[in-house]
Amino acid sequence: MLCRPGIFMKRFSLLFLLLFAATSAWGQYDKDVFYFRGRSALSEGKYAEAINNFNVLARLDSTDSWTFFFRGIAKYNLGDLRGAQIDFDTSVRLNPVFTNGYHYRAITLSRFGRYDEALQDLQRAMELRPGLDGLYFSRGVTYFLAQQFDNAVKDFDYYIRKEPEDPSAYLNRGAAYLFLGDTTRALSDYNRAIKLDRFDPEGYIRRGRVYAQQHDIPNAIADMDKAISLDSANTFAYFNRALMHYERMDYNAAMADLNRVLEEEPGNALTLYNRSLISAQVGDFERAIADMDRVININPENVLAYYNRATIFMQMERWTDALDDYDKAIELYPDFAKAYLNRSFVKNMLGRNRSSRQDYDTAQKKVREYRSKHVSDSVSFADTTQKYSSLLALDADFAKKDFDNELLQNRDVSIGLKPLYKFSLSAGRETRNYALQHRYENPLIDKFISDAPIAMAISNSDSLSRPQFPTGFESSLYGDTYLSAGNPNAISDADRAFIRGLYSVQAKQFTTALSHFDEAVEASSDAEYSEYYKAFYYLNRGVLRAEMIDFISSIESNVQTLSMDDQGTTRARVTDRVDRTYDYSEAIGDMETANKILPGIPYIYFNLGNLLCLSSRFVESIDNYGKAISLYPYMGDAYYNRGLVLIYLKDKEKGCIDLSTAGELGVADAYSVISKYCEEERR
């Protein structure tokens, strides 16, 4: 690091004092306080707060298995299954006879589809505590997820003998019976669950679904009405009632219920898909296309979405668009005979007679192969007798609702990189609690901030409180008002130009701010450390240049985003829009210059990671996030952004581990991304 000897001495003494202060402080902390806070937050569903408290406990005592166990539960409830498993692994490693650790690790393993390992953990837990009845409940769930429904029923039978008043057990056993085709016993269990708890809408929803399968639509709707009266925000009840109204050809009522679901869950792809089909049936093709576009944005590999959108395009005689969608459907599922048949028709309408004939022959061949094999799989798209434009009900997901309450593939999650770090004016000086916060320490940055006559901070947050200057900014800048602080005599003209630039950014006068940053960069000064402070000027100028590009792109409705599927997003339907590629080279150049002047600053590497990502230089971006993390291991935003880029590059495992670490370090947004992109598909 380019640094004068005096700075090294200051850094050494500062670190010594910090270590001494931290050691003294840790000794004063009562672990029971953090344990109580963590358990309380866990019981109240404040999982991120719970993780923060258990993080402190883990630093105070890395040998307590309960600390990692409870943190694992918090992570599990936030959807961070990988992070939860790591903590449960640690809990049983620290305590090899820790029944709860094996129990909950088994639950987590079952969510990954690793059922054999989950059953082994449950067996180990049963050996340690044979009388723990809840283990049979959990093993029943695991058997259910492994589609061993007979074994699931046996475990729920045992549990019900021990706990005959638990309605959840009846709901679960009823679901297993339903998959075994025994609707009589399923109904009996659902009736029992309702009798035990008449105020739980779940029993009515499940029983109503069985009535619907038996074509008893009046009773089915009555059960959904009852569920909604108990929980007016229960979107699953509205969704199922919509399907029932649709069966009665009451399209207005069905549409009203689907709209109600989307009020609560605007990104529910299954509901958008079904609403699209109803809109198409009543002739509202534009709305049908809009809904199906969103479905494909959320789930770019939904074969039926492409197929049905193509069918709608055919009805609108938009042959080229229809052809594109049939191409995609066939690419995703090469045995889709009906897609070949329909594409044959579209090609014929476009005058491509030879290719049309080839598609027709291919379709007939696949149909013959299908019939010769007597395929019974209901999702075989070679079956030309099946109607693929019917509403989807997701029977399997309904039966598993207690086991996986979030239909995550049907959720839309807004995702963006955590923003760039920069210096900003602040309403007050930063309060530093060294013992409990892993704040990044750099003596040069701290001196630059503390000497400034106006409070400032380095952050990537837009929520910093901003200072007001009732007697004028210039007076404060020269230390002439009560708002002033720091040491005005220690700063140079370049520093003042830089602070003027920060003030102009605060006032959204970007061009003026840029000129002030230019002045700071170009100024010459003999002041102490001035040659190193230039790195800060370049950093902020680079950030400003990037933000000006983003501002321009937002006006042109072409905001730079990281699409998590680089090939599956919906094509633009309007051809008069021209996408522009934005040049971040000047911003990157400023950031690289800052790094040459003052290497080893994690904020600079983080910013380079973002800018390189926006420039589609993903490998270099990942490398720079890694450098930021190596310098500042507690930089949660760097883990978060690197995780997103890794997932984008299809390295899901590493990306999800990074997101888990980000969540552990306090980046709450990590858990919504984990829920969408890190759930494992069940085997």
XYZ file of C-alpha atoms in Angstrom:
683
model
C 0.000 0.000 0.000
C 1.341 3.440 -0.944
C 1.450 5.011 2.468
C 3.810 7.202 4.512
C 5.564 5.736 7.602
C 3.519 7.969 9.880
C 0.332 6.342 8.693
C 1.688 2.886 9.428
C 2.490 3.948 12.999
C -0.981 5.426 13.452
C -2.582 2.282 12.110
C -0.565 0.051 14.476
C -1.427 2.089 17.539
C -5.064 2.333 16.503
C -5.335 -1.431 16.020
C -3.661 -2.031 19.392
C -6.113 0.258 21.131
C -9.040 -1.319 19.312
C -7.953 -4.836 20.248
C -7.508 -3.779 23.859
C -10.866 -1.998 23.912
C -12.625 -4.902 22.234
C -11.141 -7.435 24.669
C -12.261 -5.349 27.609
C -15.689 -4.810 26.097
C -16.339 -8.483 25.312
C -15.582 -9.383 28.871
C -18.351 -7.082 30.032
C -21.078 -8.558 27.832
C -23.533 -10.998 29.344
C -24.154 -13.829 26.899
C -27.542 -14.492 28.480
C -28.745 -11.075 27.290
C -28.015 -11.859 23.651
C -29.391 -15.372 24.061
C -32.656 -13.970 25.445
C -32.862 -11.352 22.687
C -32.184 -13.935 20.003
C -34.779 -16.393 21.339
C -37.342 -13.602 21.735
C -36.791 -12.370 18.178
C -37.057 -15.958 16.935
C -40.371 -16.506 18.704
C -41.729 -13.226 17.316
C -40.725 -14.076 13.757
C -38.046 -11.364 13.635
C -35.538 -13.701 12.027
C -32.988 -11.170 10.786
C -32.843 -9.623 14.265
C -32.419 -13.105 15.745
C -29.495 -13.805 13.427
C -27.786 -10.592 14.510
C -27.964 -11.621 18.169
C -26.778 -15.171 17.528
C -23.925 -13.764 15.446
C -22.730 -11.937 18.553
C -23.046 -15.126 20.603
C -21.098 -17.085 17.986
C -18.260 -14.567 18.280
C -18.356 -14.695 22.069
C -18.414 -18.499 22.222
C -17.851 -20.591 19.092
C -18.397 -23.888 20.974
C -22.065 -23.538 21.944
C -24.157 -25.878 19.757
C -27.432 -24.133 20.715
C -26.229 -20.823 19.264
C -25.701 -22.334 15.816
C -28.881 -24.379 16.118
C -31.078 -21.359 16.787
C -29.340 -19.315 14.088
C -29.992 -22.199 11.699
C -33.705 -22.066 12.515
C -33.775 -18.328 11.800
C -32.032 -18.848 8.464
C -34.382 -21.706 7.586
C -37.415 -19.514 8.187
C -35.915 -16.862 5.922
C -35.556 -19.462 3.148
C -31.772 -19.730 3.486
C -31.611 -23.512 3.429
C -27.888 -23.723 2.681
C -27.014 -21.394 5.518
C -29.349 -23.315 7.834
C -27.764 -26.632 6.934
C -24.267 -25.254 7.590
C -25.371 -24.122 11.059
C -27.092 -27.447 11.826
C -23.935 -29.240 10.647
C -21.943 -27.144 13.105
C -24.374 -27.863 15.947
C -24.053 -31.658 15.606
C -20.298 -31.409 15.065
C -19.979 -29.527 18.350
C -22.381 -31.914 20.091
C -22.600 -35.372 18.434
C -25.583 -36.347 20.647
C -27.586 -33.205 19.857
C -31.031 -34.580 18.967
C -32.483 -31.251 17.851
C -29.545 -30.665 15.524
C -30.105 -33.988 13.743
C -33.866 -33.412 13.669
C -33.735 -30.014 12.012
C -30.869 -30.925 9.726
C -33.081 -33.748 8.474
C -35.884 -31.288 7.770
C -33.456 -29.099 5.815
C -31.999 -32.040 3.878
C -35.495 -33.110 2.868
C -36.053 -29.674 1.357
C -33.018 -30.300 -0.854
C -34.484 -33.619 -1.944
C -31.755 -35.536 -0.075
C -34.274 -37.878 1.505
C -31.964 -40.803 2.307
C -29.651 -38.536 4.311
C -32.640 -36.907 5.991
C -34.026 -40.300 7.026
C -30.612 -41.279 8.408
C -30.554 -38.118 10.559
C -34.078 -38.824 11.802
C -33.106 -42.386 12.656
C -30.112 -41.058 14.608
C -32.389 -38.629 16.464
C -34.834 -41.455 17.276
C -32.002 -43.558 18.667
C -30.977 -40.678 20.915
C -34.529 -39.875 22.050
C -36.899 -42.773 21.277
C -39.850 -41.147 23.000
C -39.855 -37.905 21.006
C -43.122 -38.231 19.079
C -42.457 -35.180 16.897
C -39.740 -37.141 15.108
C -42.401 -39.433 13.644
C -44.289 -36.398 12.392
C -41.148 -35.071 10.676
C -40.301 -38.479 9.241
C -43.842 -38.713 7.890
C -43.264 -35.404 6.131
C -39.957 -36.684 4.724
C -41.567 -39.884 3.463
C -44.308 -37.782 1.890
C -41.806 -35.578 0.053
C -39.967 -38.720 -1.072
C -43.341 -39.932 -2.427
C -43.287 -42.931 -0.095
C -46.911 -42.316 0.826
C -47.515 -45.687 2.520
C -44.636 -45.075 4.927
C -45.859 -41.526 5.477
C -49.284 -42.839 6.503
C -47.675 -45.294 8.969
C -45.683 -42.540 10.677
C -48.694 -40.231 10.875
C -50.729 -43.165 12.271
C -48.180 -43.575 15.061
C -48.057 -39.856 15.769
C -51.865 -39.576 15.846
C -52.077 -42.420 18.393
C -49.779 -40.384 20.634
C -51.208 -36.942 19.765
C -54.837 -37.471 18.681
C -55.771 -33.794 19.028
C -53.256 -32.346 16.540
C -55.177 -31.197 13.422
C -51.980 -30.824 11.379
C -51.364 -34.554 11.568
C -54.789 -35.263 10.060
C -54.226 -32.719 7.311
C -50.902 -34.355 6.476
C -52.218 -37.903 6.576
C -55.175 -36.815 4.458
C -52.766 -35.453 1.868
C -50.929 -38.787 1.798
C -54.212 -40.646 1.375
C -55.098 -38.307 -1.464
C -51.924 -39.250 -3.324
C -52.723 -42.924 -2.714
C -56.068 -42.345 -4.416
C -58.119 -42.897 -1.258
C -60.384 -39.862 -1.285
C -62.737 -41.399 1.300
C -60.029 -41.545 3.971
C -58.666 -38.179 2.884
C -62.106 -36.611 3.401
C -62.417 -38.332 6.764
C -59.086 -36.880 7.906
C -59.984 -33.408 6.649
C -63.310 -33.597 8.469
C -61.481 -34.580 11.643
C -59.021 -31.707 11.260
C -61.911 -29.249 10.827
C -63.667 -30.639 13.900
C -60.499 -30.157 15.967
C -59.939 -26.604 14.714
C -62.947 -24.947 13.108
C -61.104 -21.653 12.749
C -58.256 -22.892 10.532
C -59.065 -22.176 6.857
C -56.627 -24.860 5.678
C -58.983 -27.760 6.458
C -61.811 -26.174 4.481
C -59.535 -25.445 1.524
C -58.322 -29.031 1.372
C -61.766 -30.524 1.780
C -63.119 -28.156 -0.842
C -60.454 -29.345 -3.252
C -61.547 -32.941 -2.767
C -65.183 -31.949 -3.353
C -64.075 -30.247 -6.580
C -62.313 -33.433 -7.722
C -65.591 -35.261 -7.124
C -67.381 -32.569 -9.198
C -69.364 -31.454 -6.151
C -68.845 -27.795 -7.029
C -71.510 -26.285 -4.700
C -69.949 -27.870 -1.589
C -66.482 -27.053 -2.880
C -67.357 -23.359 -3.246
C -69.068 -23.375 0.158
C -65.828 -24.583 1.762
C -63.819 -21.896 -0.036
C -66.343 -19.281 1.101
C -65.892 -20.493 4.682
C -62.096 -20.371 4.385
C -62.258 -16.804 3.049
C -64.625 -15.763 5.854
C -62.001 -17.000 8.327
C -59.091 -15.399 6.485
C -60.051 -12.712 4.000
C -56.426 -12.475 2.768
C -56.043 -16.194 1.996
C -54.993 -16.049 -1.640
C -54.946 -19.828 -1.987
C -58.671 -19.957 -1.191
C -59.445 -17.241 -3.752
C -57.315 -19.053 -6.323
C -59.125 -22.354 -5.833
C -62.542 -20.712 -5.818
C -61.629 -19.081 -9.140
C -61.034 -22.523 -10.637
C -64.398 -23.679 -9.341
C -66.201 -20.647 -10.763
C -64.465 -21.366 -14.044
C -65.818 -24.934 -13.998
C -69.316 -23.444 -13.738
C -68.433 -21.138 -16.667
C -68.866 -18.108 -14.423
C -65.930 -16.271 -15.964
C -66.647 -12.948 -14.283
C -66.538 -14.499 -10.809
C -63.410 -16.465 -11.693
C -61.699 -13.341 -12.986
C -62.685 -11.398 -9.845
C -61.078 -14.021 -7.610
C -57.898 -14.142 -9.694
C -57.700 -10.350 -9.562
C -58.023 -10.564 -5.780
C -55.066 -12.944 -5.630
C -52.979 -10.588 -7.750
C -53.800 -7.650 -5.475
C -51.929 -9.496 -2.726
C -49.351 -11.250 -4.907
C -48.722 -9.298 -8.129
C -46.004 -11.724 -9.180
C -47.973 -14.962 -8.782
C -47.230 -16.563 -12.143
C -49.810 -19.340 -11.859
C -52.582 -16.808 -11.328
C -51.336 -14.627 -14.186
C -51.237 -17.716 -16.416
C -54.836 -18.654 -15.634
C -56.077 -15.086 -15.982
C -54.395 -14.931 -19.368
C -56.285 -18.013 -20.536
C -59.627 -16.620 -19.394
C -58.901 -13.281 -21.066
C -58.125 -15.106 -24.309
C -61.363 -17.094 -24.076
C -63.439 -13.915 -23.767
C -61.531 -12.251 -26.619
C -59.378 -9.805 -24.642
C -56.194 -10.802 -26.476
C -54.045 -7.823 -25.517
C -54.558 -8.425 -21.804
C -53.996 -12.142 -22.329
C -50.654 -11.424 -24.021
C -49.611 -8.982 -21.281
C -50.262 -11.559 -18.552
C -48.462 -14.338 -20.417
C -45.489 -12.011 -21.006
C -45.182 -11.604 -17.243
C -45.440 -15.339 -16.690
C -42.509 -15.891 -19.044
C -40.498 -13.132 -17.381
C -40.970 -14.861 -14.034
C -40.450 -18.396 -15.328
C -38.591 -18.334 -18.662
C -38.789 -22.121 -19.051
C -42.559 -22.467 -18.803
C -43.337 -24.523 -21.912
C -47.094 -24.058 -21.737
C -46.748 -20.288 -21.442
C -44.940 -20.105 -24.790
C -47.379 -22.581 -26.335
C -50.479 -20.688 -25.219
C -49.058 -17.285 -26.076
C -48.359 -18.610 -29.548
C -51.965 -19.785 -29.786
C -53.174 -16.317 -28.838
C -50.891 -14.807 -31.491
C -52.447 -17.191 -34.016
C -55.917 -15.909 -33.132
C -54.603 -12.386 -33.692
C -52.983 -13.520 -36.980
C -49.574 -12.428 -35.722
C -47.904 -15.329 -37.464
C -44.250 -14.372 -36.952
C -44.703 -13.926 -33.197
C -46.570 -17.225 -33.022
C -43.747 -18.944 -34.895
C -41.158 -17.585 -32.458
C -43.090 -18.921 -29.480
C -43.656 -22.367 -31.001
C -39.922 -22.475 -31.755
C -39.204 -21.776 -28.071
C -41.740 -24.333 -26.832
C -40.177 -27.008 -29.029
C -36.684 -25.991 -27.953
C -37.713 -26.470 -24.321
C -39.573 -29.727 -24.992
C -38.603 -31.409 -28.288
C -41.390 -34.050 -28.006
C -44.230 -31.515 -27.957
C -46.276 -32.953 -30.830
C -49.033 -30.350 -30.707
C -46.479 -27.577 -30.942
C -45.153 -29.162 -34.141
C -48.697 -29.425 -35.523
C -49.487 -25.805 -34.749
C -46.129 -24.614 -36.036
C -46.840 -26.518 -39.245
C -50.035 -24.497 -39.662
C -48.250 -21.196 -38.913
C -45.500 -21.953 -41.433
C -48.142 -22.784 -44.024
C -49.756 -19.376 -43.424
C -46.325 -17.788 -43.922
C -45.858 -19.681 -47.204
C -43.124 -21.970 -45.917
C -44.724 -25.090 -47.353
C -41.751 -27.487 -47.268
C -40.879 -26.688 -43.662
C -44.567 -26.873 -42.780
C -44.744 -30.416 -44.158
C -41.652 -31.430 -42.202
C -43.227 -30.226 -38.942
C -46.448 -32.094 -39.731
C -44.546 -35.332 -40.395
C -42.499 -34.877 -37.195
C -45.683 -34.406 -35.177
C -47.259 -37.560 -36.600
C -44.096 -39.540 -35.886
C -44.051 -38.431 -32.259
C -47.723 -39.257 -31.854
C -47.105 -42.794 -33.219
C -44.175 -43.246 -30.839
C -46.298 -42.047 -27.956
C -49.149 -44.429 -28.737
C -46.841 -47.398 -29.313
C -45.289 -46.952 -25.874
C -48.685 -46.434 -24.167
C -47.227 -43.606 -22.161
C -49.399 -42.889 -19.152
C -47.538 -39.788 -18.001
C -50.068 -36.953 -17.965
C -47.415 -34.385 -18.881
C -46.377 -36.102 -22.087
C -46.744 -33.387 -24.695
C -46.986 -35.960 -27.447
C -50.533 -36.698 -26.295
C -52.716 -34.900 -28.833
C -55.890 -35.668 -26.872
C -54.866 -33.406 -24.012
C -56.016 -29.811 -23.911
C -53.114 -27.573 -22.962
C -55.131 -24.382 -22.783
C -57.048 -25.488 -19.675
C -56.475 -23.751 -16.359
C -53.719 -25.193 -14.182
C -54.602 -26.209 -10.640
C -51.311 -27.630 -9.308
C -52.893 -30.524 -7.406
C -49.538 -31.764 -6.114
C -48.587 -28.387 -4.713
C -52.000 -28.140 -3.087
C -51.513 -31.426 -1.262
C -48.024 -30.398 -0.151
C -49.076 -26.968 1.008
C -48.222 -27.572 4.666
C -44.815 -28.882 3.713
C -43.876 -26.081 1.352
C -46.155 -23.151 1.918
C -44.481 -20.912 -0.669
C -44.996 -21.683 -4.352
C -41.685 -19.991 -4.978
C -41.579 -20.647 -8.697
C -44.656 -18.443 -8.926
C -43.191 -15.423 -7.165
C -41.639 -12.421 -8.831
C -38.721 -10.878 -6.951
C -37.248 -7.503 -7.806
C -33.479 -7.850 -7.920
C -30.731 -5.300 -8.392
C -27.112 -4.850 -7.396
C -26.397 -3.079 -4.148
C -25.318 0.447 -5.177
C -21.891 2.044 -5.354
C -20.036 3.344 -2.304
C -19.290 7.066 -2.179
C -18.612 9.950 0.170
C -21.732 11.940 1.078
C -22.561 14.806 3.382
C -24.235 13.706 6.587
C -26.285 15.429 9.274
C -24.073 14.066 12.030
C -20.845 12.306 12.864
C -20.828 8.533 12.836
C -21.241 6.816 16.208
C -18.722 4.006 16.505
C -19.280 0.994 18.731
C -16.191 -1.058 18.032
C -17.056 -4.026 20.202
C -20.296 -4.971 18.467
C -19.879 -3.646 14.941
C -17.506 -4.921 12.306
C -16.897 -1.467 10.920
C -14.210 -1.138 8.263
C -11.192 0.643 9.743
C -8.860 2.775 7.651
C -6.907 5.561 9.398
C -6.605 7.671 6.239
C -10.343 7.580 5.498
C -11.137 8.248 9.161
C -8.786 11.261 9.236
C -10.211 12.647 5.989
C -13.744 12.422 7.397
C -12.892 13.701 10.886
C -10.956 16.732 9.569
C -13.778 17.811 7.258
C -15.602 20.925 8.547
C -18.937 19.365 7.569
C -19.937 15.869 8.672
C -19.613 13.249 5.961
C -19.696 9.475 5.648
C -18.760 6.841 3.107
C -21.751 4.649 2.351
C -23.856 3.120 -0.415
C -27.109 4.005 1.307
C -29.466 6.650 -0.017
C -31.100 7.021 3.393
C -28.369 9.079 5.067
C -29.837 12.071 6.873
C -28.784 15.240 5.068
C -27.451 18.393 6.710
C -29.213 21.732 6.406
C -27.374 25.057 6.158
C -29.657 27.867 7.416
C -26.834 30.457 7.375
C -25.260 29.243 4.146
C -23.144 26.346 3.017
C -19.971 28.384 2.467
C -19.939 29.588 6.087
C -20.073 26.004 7.303
C -17.406 24.978 4.825
C -14.966 27.473 6.358
C -15.890 26.615 9.938
C -17.780 29.833 10.638
C -21.052 28.407 12.058
C -22.180 26.183 14.899
C -22.801 23.418 12.355
C -19.100 23.179 11.623
C -16.878 20.471 13.020
C -13.565 18.839 12.318
C -10.458 20.868 11.583
C -11.030 23.443 8.784
C -7.387 24.468 8.868
C -6.274 20.937 7.982
C -8.059 20.787 4.644
C -6.872 22.134 1.295
C -8.601 23.993 -1.511
C -8.911 20.641 -3.292
C -10.747 19.237 -0.278
C -13.116 22.204 -0.281
C -13.797 21.764 -3.995
C -14.578 18.117 -3.295
C -16.991 19.013 -0.473
C -18.677 21.558 -2.752
C -19.130 18.706 -5.192
C -20.803 16.616 -2.475
C -23.139 19.526 -1.733
C -24.029 19.830 -5.421
C -24.754 16.093 -5.603
C -27.053 16.488 -2.606
C -28.857 19.277 -4.502
C -28.984 17.015 -7.625
C -26.893 19.539 -9.584
C -24.867 16.825 -11.269
C -23.080 18.912 -13.877
C -21.947 21.401 -11.243
C -20.862 18.541 -8.988
C -18.802 17.050 -11.803
C -17.000 20.332 -12.366
C -16.170 20.557 -8.639
C -14.806 16.993 -8.652
C -12.762 17.846 -11.753
C -11.351 20.854 -9.881
C -10.446 18.679 -6.892
C -8.748 16.079 -9.092
C -6.737 18.654 -11.046
C -5.699 20.825 -8.079
C -2.146 20.661 -6.815
C -1.483 20.747 -3.089
C 1.424 20.281 -0.700
C -0.879 19.512 2.229
C -0.209 16.369 4.231
C -1.778 13.266 2.671
C -3.173 15.323 -0.244
C -1.654 12.951 -2.797
C -3.640 10.098 -1.241
C -6.848 12.071 -0.833
C -6.983 12.311 -4.632
C -8.100 8.663 -4.575
C -11.285 9.785 -2.811
C -11.912 12.477 -5.406
C -11.528 9.966 -8.234
C -13.787 7.497 -6.413
C -16.632 9.978 -6.121
C -16.175 11.315 -9.645
C -16.370 7.770 -10.980
C -19.547 7.112 -9.002
C -21.090 10.377 -10.219
C -20.297 9.530 -13.847
C -21.942 6.127 -13.431
C -25.002 7.631 -11.730
C -25.379 10.175 -14.544
C -25.414 7.300 -17.027
C -28.053 5.508 -14.944
C -30.132 8.700 -14.780
C -30.039 9.094 -18.556
C -30.905 5.434 -19.091
C -33.865 5.673 -16.710
C -35.271 8.591 -18.720
C -34.974 6.440 -21.839
C -36.649 3.511 -20.008
C -33.592 1.396 -20.518
C -32.345 0.957 -16.969
C -29.333 -1.298 -16.604
C -30.386 -4.412 -14.690
C -28.989 -7.846 -14.068
C -31.451 -10.295 -15.604
C -31.123 -13.568 -13.740
C -31.751 -15.585 -16.886
C -29.676 -14.233 -19.724
C -31.529 -16.152 -22.444
C -35.056 -16.598 -21.222
C -36.504 -13.125 -20.917
C -39.428 -12.084 -23.054
C -38.654 -10.494 -26.378
C -39.744 -6.896 -26.850
C -42.969 -6.784 -28.859
C -42.592 -3.161 -29.931
C -39.946 -2.854 -32.638
C -39.616 0.943 -32.583
C -37.587 0.887 -29.359
C -33.825 0.922 -29.793
C -31.807 -0.468 -26.903
C -28.605 1.404 -26.239
C -25.426 0.131 -24.707
C -24.020 2.536 -22.141
C -20.304 3.176 -21.765
C -18.985 3.023 -18.205
C -15.340 3.250 -19.278
C -14.791 6.744 -17.812
C -16.240 5.680 -14.468
C -14.124 2.520 -14.523
C -11.071 4.608 -15.400
C -11.621 6.884 -12.404
C -12.039 3.897 -10.100
C -8.873 2.235 -11.423
C -6.932 5.485 -10.955
C -8.178 5.703 -7.367
C -6.953 2.149 -6.836
C -3.491 2.988 -8.206
C -3.175 5.983 -5.881
C -4.444 4.129 -2.823
C -4.611 0.365 -3.314
C -6.261 -1.871 -0.776
C -9.552 0.007 -0.233
C -12.502 -2.448 -0.357
C -14.985 0.248 -1.440
C -12.997 0.843 -4.627
C -12.899 -2.855 -5.497
C -16.632 -3.136 -4.744
C -17.389 -0.236 -7.076
C -15.213 -1.768 -9.786
C -17.181 -4.991 -9.357
C -20.443 -3.145 -10.020
C -19.163 -1.131 -12.977
C -17.560 -4.162 -14.625
C -20.777 -6.101 -14.140
C -22.780 -3.336 -15.840
C -20.212 -3.500 -18.652
C -20.825 -7.279 -18.991
C -17.284 -8.068 -17.801
C -18.575 -10.585 -15.303
C -15.437 -12.588 -14.516
C -13.499 -9.395 -13.707
C -16.475 -8.229 -11.681
C -16.403 -11.371 -9.527
C -12.653 -10.990 -9.052
C -13.065 -7.444 -7.736
C -15.849 -8.403 -5.323
C -13.485 -11.106 -4.058
C -10.750 -8.531 -3.455
C -13.190 -6.334 -1.540
C -14.194 -9.292 0.635
C -10.579 -10.292 1.319
C -9.896 -6.766 2.595
C -13.168 -6.439 4.501
C -14.663 -9.881 5.285
C -17.786 -8.337 6.819
C -18.837 -6.512 3.642
C -22.243 -8.111 3.176
C -23.075 -6.106 0.056
C -20.026 -7.548 -1.733
C -21.170 -11.094 -0.963
C -24.680 -10.152 -2.136
C -23.583 -8.699 -5.464
C -21.072 -11.467 -6.136
C -23.801 -13.993 -5.393
C -26.098 -12.395 -7.964
C -23.407 -12.393 -10.643
C -22.499 -16.028 -9.916
C -26.144 -17.097 -10.232
C -26.376 -15.151 -13.480
C -23.351 -17.106 -14.731
C -25.149 -20.356 -13.729
C -22.831 -21.060 -10.782
C -25.824 -21.380 -8.494
C -24.188 -23.264 -5.640
C -21.450 -20.682 -5.033
C -23.860 -17.819 -5.637
C -26.352 -19.081 -3.067
C -23.608 -19.597 -0.480
C -22.567 -15.956 -1.025
C -26.158 -14.813 -0.585
C -26.423 -16.845 2.612
C -23.308 -15.123 3.963
C -24.735 -11.742 2.941
C -27.919 -12.470 4.865
C -25.903 -13.530 7.901
C -24.023 -10.216 7.695
C -27.266 -8.254 7.780
C -28.283 -7.834 4.123
C -31.993 -8.539 4.550
C -32.722 -8.478 0.798
C -30.589 -11.602 0.402
C -33.373 -13.815 1.710
C -35.940 -12.873 -0.936
C -33.363 -13.692 -3.616
C -32.465 -16.961 -1.875
C -36.143 -17.893 -1.809
C -36.489 -17.384 -5.541
C -33.216 -18.728 -6.911
C -31.751 -21.074 -4.303
C -34.594 -23.503 -3.716
C -33.616 -26.958 -4.929
C -35.879 -28.844 -7.297
C -37.118 -32.004 -5.625
C -36.086 -35.287 -7.156
